[in-house]
Each structure stands twice: as structure tokens, then as C-alpha cells.
Amino acid sequence: MSLAGLGTAVMLVLGGRFYQLEVLRHKELLHKAQSNSVFTEYTTAPRGRIWDRHGKLLVTNEPDFQLEGIPFEVPHDAKHLQQLALATGQPPHKLKARVDKALKAGPLEPFVFARALNTPQVVAATKLLPQYKGLKLVIRERRRFAGGLHATHSLGYMGEITAEELKELRPKGYMGLDRVGKEGLERTYDGWLRGYKGVSKISIDALGRTVKTNQVRPPKPGCDLKLALDWELQKVAESALQEMLDTLRKENGELSGGSVVVMEAQTGAVRALVSLPQYDPRPFARGITQKEYTRLINQPNLPLLHRAVQTIASPGSTFKLVTSSAALSHGLCSAGTVFYCGGSYAGANCFVTSGHGSIGFEGSLAHSCDVVYYMLGVKLGVDRLSRHAQNMGLGAPTGIDLPGESHGICPTPDWKWKNIGDKWYEGDTVNFSIGQGFLLVTPVQMAVVCAAVANGGKIVQPHLVQQVVSYQGRIMARPGFKPRRRLKLAGNLWAAVRQGMRGAVLYGTGGACNSEYVHVAGKTGTVENMPNSENVHGRNHTWFVSFAPYEHPEIVVVVMCEKSGGYGGSRCAPVARKIYDYLYGPSQGIR
Amino acid sequence: MSLRAVVCSLLGLLTVGWLAVWSSAGWAGEGSKQLTHIIMGLGLLGLCAQSRPLSIRWLSTPYFFASALALLLVLIPGVGQTVNGSQRWLSLGPLGTWQPSEFAKLALILMLARVYQGRKPGWKAFFTAGACTGLLFALIAKQPDLGTALVLGAIFAGMSWVAGAPFLGLFTLIVGGAALAPFVLHDYQKNRLLIFLHPETDPRGLGYHITQSQLAIGSGGWVGQGLGQGALSQNGFVPENWTDFVFSVIGEELGLLGCWGLLALGALLAVQLLRVSWTCRDRYEALVCSGVCTLLGFQGLTNLCMTVGLAPVVGIPLPFCTYGGSAMLINLVGIGLVMGAAQADNAAPKLQELLKKTEPEAR
């Protein structure tokens, strides 16, 4: 029957078409259907806050009101833009220039018309909104430095994620337009601070109206950082160093920088970390302009450099802590050995050119006699000295929880051959043994060395963050809680070095740090520089590494001044003394 | 005809169709009204099934002219109601708003059956039938309602073929109509007809309905998203999907099984109706049955084809599913007429029964 055949054929065609659409093309069509009806929205979680060791709030979040929109959709004629500029407190011609540029570059890309609006501006902008189709008032979060602008290098700042960062971090849930930590703790602990994004599936209807919001996962707030930093001590250290730098500026007529590390000798918890000069991180928090940034990086005293962990310089005589302990550990001398200083050794002069005459081990440290250490260094040989220096933490990052830490250089003959292209001479060993020459260290490395002397051979890991605390109050991590390693050396060896350091403060080069409140032990360092392009007058770098109390060391203080001229005992020791006076003086370090 | 099969398939179609309307338009919207239409229609179906269509043959001519008059009334500005640019509806105050063009479909079936009821319709009958069809066709095309006009054409063609009208005339008419179409149709109508070939060229405009309807059906999968769960059907992505595109709701929410089930129910119903039209002893009644078959079959197949993108989009509803009072009443009355025609005294007796009757004492 032809009618039946026709009917069957039509039925088969229709049934087959249903099968094609609903089974064969199901996935494709379902995906298309969902992509135009369901949107996934990600909400950024509140970022974790940063507290100091006494529970003072240092960094928190504050709302940031922004006007955003698609420049092509928002009315952008001169009259409208002028009105908008007046309401948001911008110069009209600047806003117009920015919008024109955005219209050329990407007229359909989201664009920020105004950011960081204050309350009256928000009110004015809200009144204008109905006239501007497509312009939205968006509330974002930005960082607020609740404790004031101190330790800005260490706290760091945030910025928009770059394409390279995104490529690397996308698997961890980062997205375009995210703000991530760019410097300091914000960067190191970004993964902890940011929390987890909330995910909502938003169903919209054909007109784009929201029909249903289905929160798949609520945002999980980021973890708080509890720092070892003592905010008041940080302020004291900053002002002490700043005073010194101001004096130096007056004397030298030249800008110089400096840094202070205050660290617990036994644990490596960093109580204060100063790098001067500082910069204002607030432009970074709101999005720095190219002009401001250029001005910052072109300043001659490099304010963006975190000097405590990123500057490398010769340690000068403070390296004698390493040379002396190396000599003691290899049995080349003992605490009772008496040396003779004639003022020069193998062509190299002593720091006191007339010579110290007969001098004991303790005196050699206290008076910082170079000749003794020339002799000890040559006896040790470069290999043993270099190995000991590396064991004490030089030439490698200390592992402090800050980004961009410098390795420093702990030279060996191999290193010199590879990098300088020359073989190792005995003169190099002579220089090396008093911390000059190729050896380069960071202040925080010296703090670790000094802490090792103070605590009897424990190489601590400096850390700013004591606890990472989840928003529910659980301790998620304790970075640097364990020391990195222990040097297997006799205890009385360290005691001999400590005795020398105590001598330096009592009757030697570090007398300026002889605090009346606590028994300080320290070692000065003065690095002689040749004039070069960065250091036109060839001024000395000065160091002071110290710990206190002498009997049971608690605190290590390292002070370093760049291009200060003078001596460690006169430039850096007074700064350290102010810190000890604050900690052990009448205030007892209590806020 | 198996009464049970007709009732089952009919109730099945009505249920699926009503669920789809209810799911997309809601109870407060068109869902409750559609239920009223179904109940009214089933009542009329019962009435019609009581008596043979022959007994109401006298009504054919007056009903036909009444329909034509109603179609004329619709065209008078102020009387007819305009929705979406077409003047199709006639308001009867508290009795609701009706669509005369739907009633005209049944009127044409009855009228053509009357015209063709002679033993061997000649050219005269053919031209009379053509004139009747042409009158209604013109009035409806004027509204404009291309879909319904096409349905009238299909009824004319189908019934003429069944009645054995001159093949040459039928052929000339169809070919001529197809050849004239490009000159008669408005440009927007032509675009609408041809866009189904490439819906992606105009996804926001004419192709929108087709694209969205296919997306909705395609996202159903084997068993569908569940009633009331279809993301596209529920959120207005297929606009007014309780009307012509109601099948996209069935596709998305009931899935492939629902679609195949609907198709099977329709096929079952069609086969039953065709059987009646074959077995009717009376020529008038046989023609009415074939007319109803053409009406339902043509509308159903065209609608399904256009929702899945196999045919151009013309406003043709899916019988028993699409929301609409007039269409629901007419379709159910049509089924009622067929059931009336299928009464025992009309069906041609089967050979076995004839043998039994002639040889009662054979055993």
C-alpha cells in the first residue's frame, strides 16, 4: 500500500531526526543551550587579614567603589563625560583621554571609569547612574594598612594578575582580572590569604534577566596571618634607623639606605624587619599608574628594594664570627690562644695600622684585629673556611618567607674560576677571612649566622609568619617552626666567640651599644669600598651584628647601613642600642 | 476500528499535550484554560459519536457559509482582534475569543464531502470544490494566516484524491500554486519560509525560533530534563512555547522517549482513522473521515517537521497539544465524527461475518 509506505517513511524520518537531535547531537546542543542560559559566577572570597604578634591588626580589607562599564555602551560624548568626571572628582580632559584610548583599544572590554570613590562621590555617581546605560557601581575589596605604613616591604601589596602568572597559576583556580599578591607576604602567602572562590550558577531567561541563582559553593574566606612581627618594636627600629640615616644624609650629602633585622635567637621568628627608605604601597593597592611607577623605580636610593633580604654586600669584620668559629672547630686556636699583631700581614694592613701587639682570642674579636684573622684564614685554607661559611648559612637563601631573597655569594676556587675566570690566590683567602673580596651576604643571612653563635650552632629559618590561622581559628601552618639544621660542634667553641663579642661591646669596637639595661654582645663590621658608579665617594658600608642578653641569648639584632662612611661601631651600634633599650629598658618592650 | 485503541491514543496525546502546555505556561496561565477546552471538546466528541455524520449532512452548506461569514467579520477592522500582526480572532464577549479559521477547516471538510459524494466526481464537482476552497483560502490568506490556508489546500488535495477527482486538474492546481507562490507571497513570508535551511544566518531574528527549538529538543537526551525542569522551555528561550512550538517542551522535558511515544500515539490514531475511512460504506462519511485524517495528519507532521528544522516555519499547530480552544474543539469534533461513522451499521462487514450470516446452519 503506497499510503502506508509513505506514512512509515515519514514516521521513520521524523523518529530518526528526533534520535539525531536528542541522542547523537545531545551533548553539543545541551552545551549550547546551557551556555546561553546558565552562567557561572565566581565570587572572590574575603582575603585573610594580617596581625602582629600582639594581635594588632596590620592589614585588612576595605570596600573600594568603582564605576565600571563597557566604554562603547556607556554614553561617551563630551557632555556626558564631563558630567561624570565632575561627579567622580577627575579632571574632565583626563577622563576623556582615557575613554578615547579605551574606545580605540577595545571598545567592548570592561573599563573602569572611576575607582576609589569616596562617600560623596559615590552619592553623586549613584544619582547619575540612570542617565548612563550600562554603567555600574561595583564594590570591590582592596587592602587597607590598618596599622599605618610600616614594614611595607615585608607586608607587600597586591596587583592585577599578569598573563604569565595566570598561565602558571590557572590550575590552582586563579582567573583573569584576579588580584594577587605581588610583593612581600602578600605574595608568599597568596595561596593561603586568598581563600576559595564561591561558585554560583545563574540561570537567566531569554531577556537576560536572572531567574534563579544556585550557589554551588559559598566563598571560603582566606586564612589570617599571625606574624612574629612586633609592631611597636618595628616602629622603634624604623625611627632609630631613620634618625641615623638623616644624620648621615646631613654629613655625607648623599642618600643612603639601611636595614635592621630583629630576630629571636632560638627560633628565627623575626620581630622586626626594617628596610629604609620605604615606599607608599597605597598606589599599588588602587592600581599604580605608569608615571608613578617610573618615578619610583628611577629614584637613586631604590625604595622598592627590600634591603634586609635583597641587598648583598660584603659583611666586613662581622664575618670574623665565621672565621673564628671555623678556626676553633678545626683546632687551630683555642679561647686562650695569644696572637701577635704587627700591623700588617703579607702586605695586608690591620684595621689599626700601628698593630695591636700581643692580643688574645677574645681581644681579637673585641678589637676586630685583622692580622689575627689573616693568619687564621690562611691556616684554614679557602676550602675549609668556605665550607664552614656555607654550613652557617651563607651563600644560600635563608628560607625567610619573603619573595626575591638574594642568595649572596660564598666564594670557592671553583666559583672564582667559573665566574671571574681566574684561579684562587692566597690574597683572596686573606680578603675572604675578614669578609671582604668576593663574599657577599644579606643582612638576614648575617642574622642567621649571629643566631647560630648565640644559640650554640642551631641554623634557624627566619620567618615573619608564626601561624597561618584559618577563618575558623585552626592553625593551618607554622612556617619555619623547625630549625634548618644543627652544627655538630662543641658548645664551648660558641661560648668563646660569644665572649669575644661581649668584649667588643664592653671594651672594644662596639662600645656604642653597651646598653645599661641588658648585657649585649656584638660585632662591628666596616666594609671598605672602592669608588664606583653607584658609590661615587667609595664610602664604607657599616654593620653591627649583636645578640642579647649575653648570658642566655634571646634576641639577635643586625643593623646595616649602606654607603654610610664611618665605622660600624659609630653608625650601626647606636641604632641597635636603641632597640635593646626599648626591649629591655623601662618599657620592657610592652606597648 | 478498535474503539479502545482510539480512546487510548487520543487520551495519551491529550495528556502529553496538556502536560507540556501546563509545564511551559503554568496552571494560572494557559494550563487551566486548556483543560477546559479539552473537557468541552470531549463532551462534543461524545455527542458527535452518538450519531452518524450522515444525519448532520444537511448542516454542511449552512455551516460552510456561516464560516465564510465569520471569516469576513474577522477581516472588518474593529470586529476582528489583531494579535502579532494578524487579524484572526473574533470575540464573543463572555463566551470567549474564537478563531473562525479553525472552524473553517471543519466546514471545508464537510462541504467537500458533500460536493464529492457523487459516485464519480467529474470536472464540475472538482471546480465547485475548488471554488469553495478558494473562497475560504482567500479569506484566510488575507488575515494573513499562511499556515491555516495551507491546511485548507492540503484538505482539498487529500479529499479530491480520495474522491477520485480528475487527476489532471489536481496536478495542475498544485504545480500552478507552487509556481505562483513566489509572486504572491510577501518578502517577509518568503524569508520565513526559507530561513529553516540556514537558521544560523539570522540567529537573533527569523532563525531564533528554529535554533532555540532545536537546542531545547536536543538538550532533552534519552529521558529529558523532567517536567518543569527544562532550562530553555521554562525561561522563555522558545517564545510562546505553549503554541506552535509546544513540541520543543516535550522534547526537552520528556526526552527522546517522550517524542517517540508521541509519534507512536499519533501513528496509532492515524491508522485507526484511516481504517474507518476505508471501511465506511457511505461515501459521504468515508470522505469526512478522510478529510479529518488529512486535517490531523497534515498538521501533525508539518508541525513536527518545522519544530525539528525539517520544514519551513509556518503557523501550523500540533493537534491535541498546542494551546488553543478553537483548534482543540474542532479536532475533537472531527474524531467524534469519525467515531460516529465507525458505528457498527456503517462498517462494511468482514468476509467471515458475511459467511456466518449467509450460512447460519452450516455447522
XYZ file of N, CA, C and O in Angstrom, chain A residues 1 3 10-11 13-15 17-19 21-23 25-26 29-30 32-33 36-37 203-206 211, chain B residues 208 212 214-215 217-222 225 232 235-237 247 251 255-256 259-260 263 267 301 304 308:
208
model
N 0.847 -1.204 0.000
C 0.000 0.000 0.000
C 0.879 1.250 0.000
O 1.713 1.425 0.869
N 0.171 4.368 0.483
C -0.067 5.335 1.555
C 0.614 4.875 2.841
O 1.262 5.656 3.532
N 7.646 8.645 6.440
C 7.633 9.928 7.150
C 7.888 9.718 8.639
O 8.667 10.437 9.273
N 7.250 8.679 9.189
C 7.455 8.369 10.618
C 8.930 8.088 10.905
O 9.494 8.548 11.892
N 11.525 9.032 9.195
C 12.346 10.237 9.059
C 12.234 11.085 10.333
O 13.243 11.509 10.912
N 10.984 11.266 10.793
C 10.801 12.090 11.987
C 11.446 11.457 13.217
O 12.179 12.101 13.963
N 11.197 10.144 13.381
C 11.777 9.450 14.538
C 13.286 9.495 14.481
O 13.960 9.705 15.512
N 15.080 11.814 13.048
C 15.510 13.180 13.348
C 15.508 13.430 14.859
O 16.421 14.039 15.397
N 14.467 12.901 15.530
C 14.444 13.051 16.994
C 15.683 12.402 17.593
O 16.344 12.951 18.472
N 15.990 11.180 17.076
C 17.140 10.456 17.601
C 18.413 11.260 17.357
O 19.253 11.412 18.236
N 18.773 14.516 16.984
C 18.864 15.706 17.837
C 19.093 15.342 19.295
O 19.900 15.948 19.987
N 18.377 14.326 19.769
C 18.352 14.118 21.211
C 19.405 13.137 21.700
O 19.674 13.073 22.898
N 19.966 12.343 20.799
C 20.991 11.400 21.256
C 22.331 11.710 20.610
O 23.331 11.926 21.290
N 23.332 14.399 18.773
C 23.830 15.763 18.969
C 23.514 16.281 20.364
O 23.641 17.473 20.626
N 23.101 15.355 21.257
C 22.650 15.790 22.578
C 23.681 16.647 23.304
O 23.386 17.733 23.781
N 24.262 20.135 21.691
C 23.121 21.044 21.836
C 22.898 21.409 23.299
O 22.571 22.554 23.623
N 23.098 20.425 24.188
C 22.918 20.724 25.608
C 23.937 21.762 26.053
O 23.625 22.708 26.793
N 25.365 24.016 24.169
C 24.961 25.311 23.630
C 23.809 25.885 24.431
O 23.791 27.075 24.770
N 22.846 25.029 24.730
C 21.669 25.500 25.456
C 22.079 26.050 26.810
O 21.612 27.103 27.247
N 23.997 29.444 26.819
C 23.272 30.698 26.714
C 22.159 30.837 27.740
O 21.423 31.811 27.720
N 22.058 29.862 28.649
C 21.020 30.029 29.657
C 21.573 29.970 31.070
O 20.926 30.402 31.998
N 20.936 31.105 36.361
C 20.106 30.842 35.192
C 19.466 32.153 34.765
O 18.924 32.873 35.595
N 19.541 32.442 33.481
C 18.908 33.660 33.005
C 17.845 33.287 31.985
O 17.868 32.203 31.417
N 16.896 34.187 31.789
C 15.884 33.920 30.781
C 16.311 34.550 29.458
O 17.416 35.077 29.337
N 15.412 34.475 28.479
C 15.796 34.907 27.139
C 16.144 36.385 27.087
O 16.865 36.825 26.219
N 16.902 34.416 36.613
C 15.717 33.669 37.019
C 15.973 32.986 38.344
O 15.160 32.997 39.254
N 15.715 32.540 15.074
C 15.758 32.380 16.537
C 14.896 31.217 16.999
O 15.351 30.338 17.721
N 16.449 27.922 18.740
C 16.151 27.660 20.149
C 15.334 26.386 20.295
O 15.543 25.616 21.232
N 15.417 23.770 18.376
C 16.285 22.602 18.217
C 17.190 22.422 19.423
O 17.459 21.294 19.848
N 17.682 23.551 19.976
C 18.518 23.447 21.177
C 17.721 22.807 22.308
O 18.214 21.936 23.017
N 15.056 20.840 22.127
C 14.801 19.420 21.899
C 16.086 18.626 22.107
O 16.106 17.590 22.759
N 17.201 19.171 21.585
C 18.469 18.463 21.684
C 18.955 18.306 23.102
O 19.639 17.341 23.439
N 18.602 19.259 23.976
C 19.116 19.133 25.347
C 18.289 18.145 26.160
O 18.544 17.969 27.346
N 17.302 17.516 25.533
C 16.475 16.563 26.278
C 17.174 15.252 26.559
O 17.072 14.709 27.649
N 17.904 14.730 25.566
C 18.550 13.441 25.762
C 17.529 12.312 25.728
O 16.415 12.469 25.199
N 17.896 11.167 26.292
C 17.008 10.000 26.214
C 15.720 10.216 26.998
O 14.637 9.957 26.500
N 14.722 16.376 30.669
C 15.142 17.047 31.901
C 14.099 16.904 32.999
O 14.327 17.295 34.136
N 15.540 25.833 28.910
C 15.141 26.708 27.811
C 13.623 26.889 27.791
O 13.115 27.983 27.575
N 12.375 29.207 30.706
C 12.836 30.584 30.849
C 12.640 31.427 29.599
O 13.339 32.399 29.383
N 11.696 30.997 28.779
C 11.299 31.855 27.670
C 12.279 31.905 26.514
O 12.252 32.839 25.737
N 13.169 30.904 26.420
C 14.081 30.919 25.283
C 13.362 30.542 24.001
O 13.760 30.939 22.925
N 6.032 21.339 20.933
C 6.788 20.093 20.862
C 8.184 20.257 21.445
O 8.769 19.299 21.945
N 10.078 17.725 23.833
C 11.414 17.229 23.528
C 12.386 17.471 24.661
O 13.175 16.607 25.022
N 12.162 14.171 26.661
C 13.249 13.457 26.025
C 12.835 12.655 24.803
O 11.703 12.731 24.306
N 13.779 11.858 24.334
C 13.552 11.082 23.121
C 12.401 10.098 23.323
O 11.588 9.895 22.422
N 9.211 11.862 22.844
C 8.972 12.204 21.441
C 8.512 10.990 20.662
O 7.547 11.040 19.897
N 9.258 9.883 20.856
C 8.879 8.672 20.137
C 7.498 8.201 20.575
O 6.700 7.726 19.759
N 4.961 10.249 18.853
C 4.892 9.857 17.448
C 4.100 8.543 17.315
O 3.245 8.388 16.427
N 0.660 7.886 15.326
C 0.575 6.890 14.261
C -0.577 5.935 14.516
O -1.349 5.597 13.607
N 2.228 16.263 11.152
C 3.532 16.029 10.535
C 4.234 17.352 10.225
O 5.434 17.508 10.477
N 5.593 18.888 13.464
C 6.797 18.214 13.963
C 7.996 18.557 13.083
O 9.088 18.849 13.584
N 11.562 20.560 14.342
C 12.901 19.970 14.337
C 13.717 20.462 13.150
O 14.793 19.952 12.905
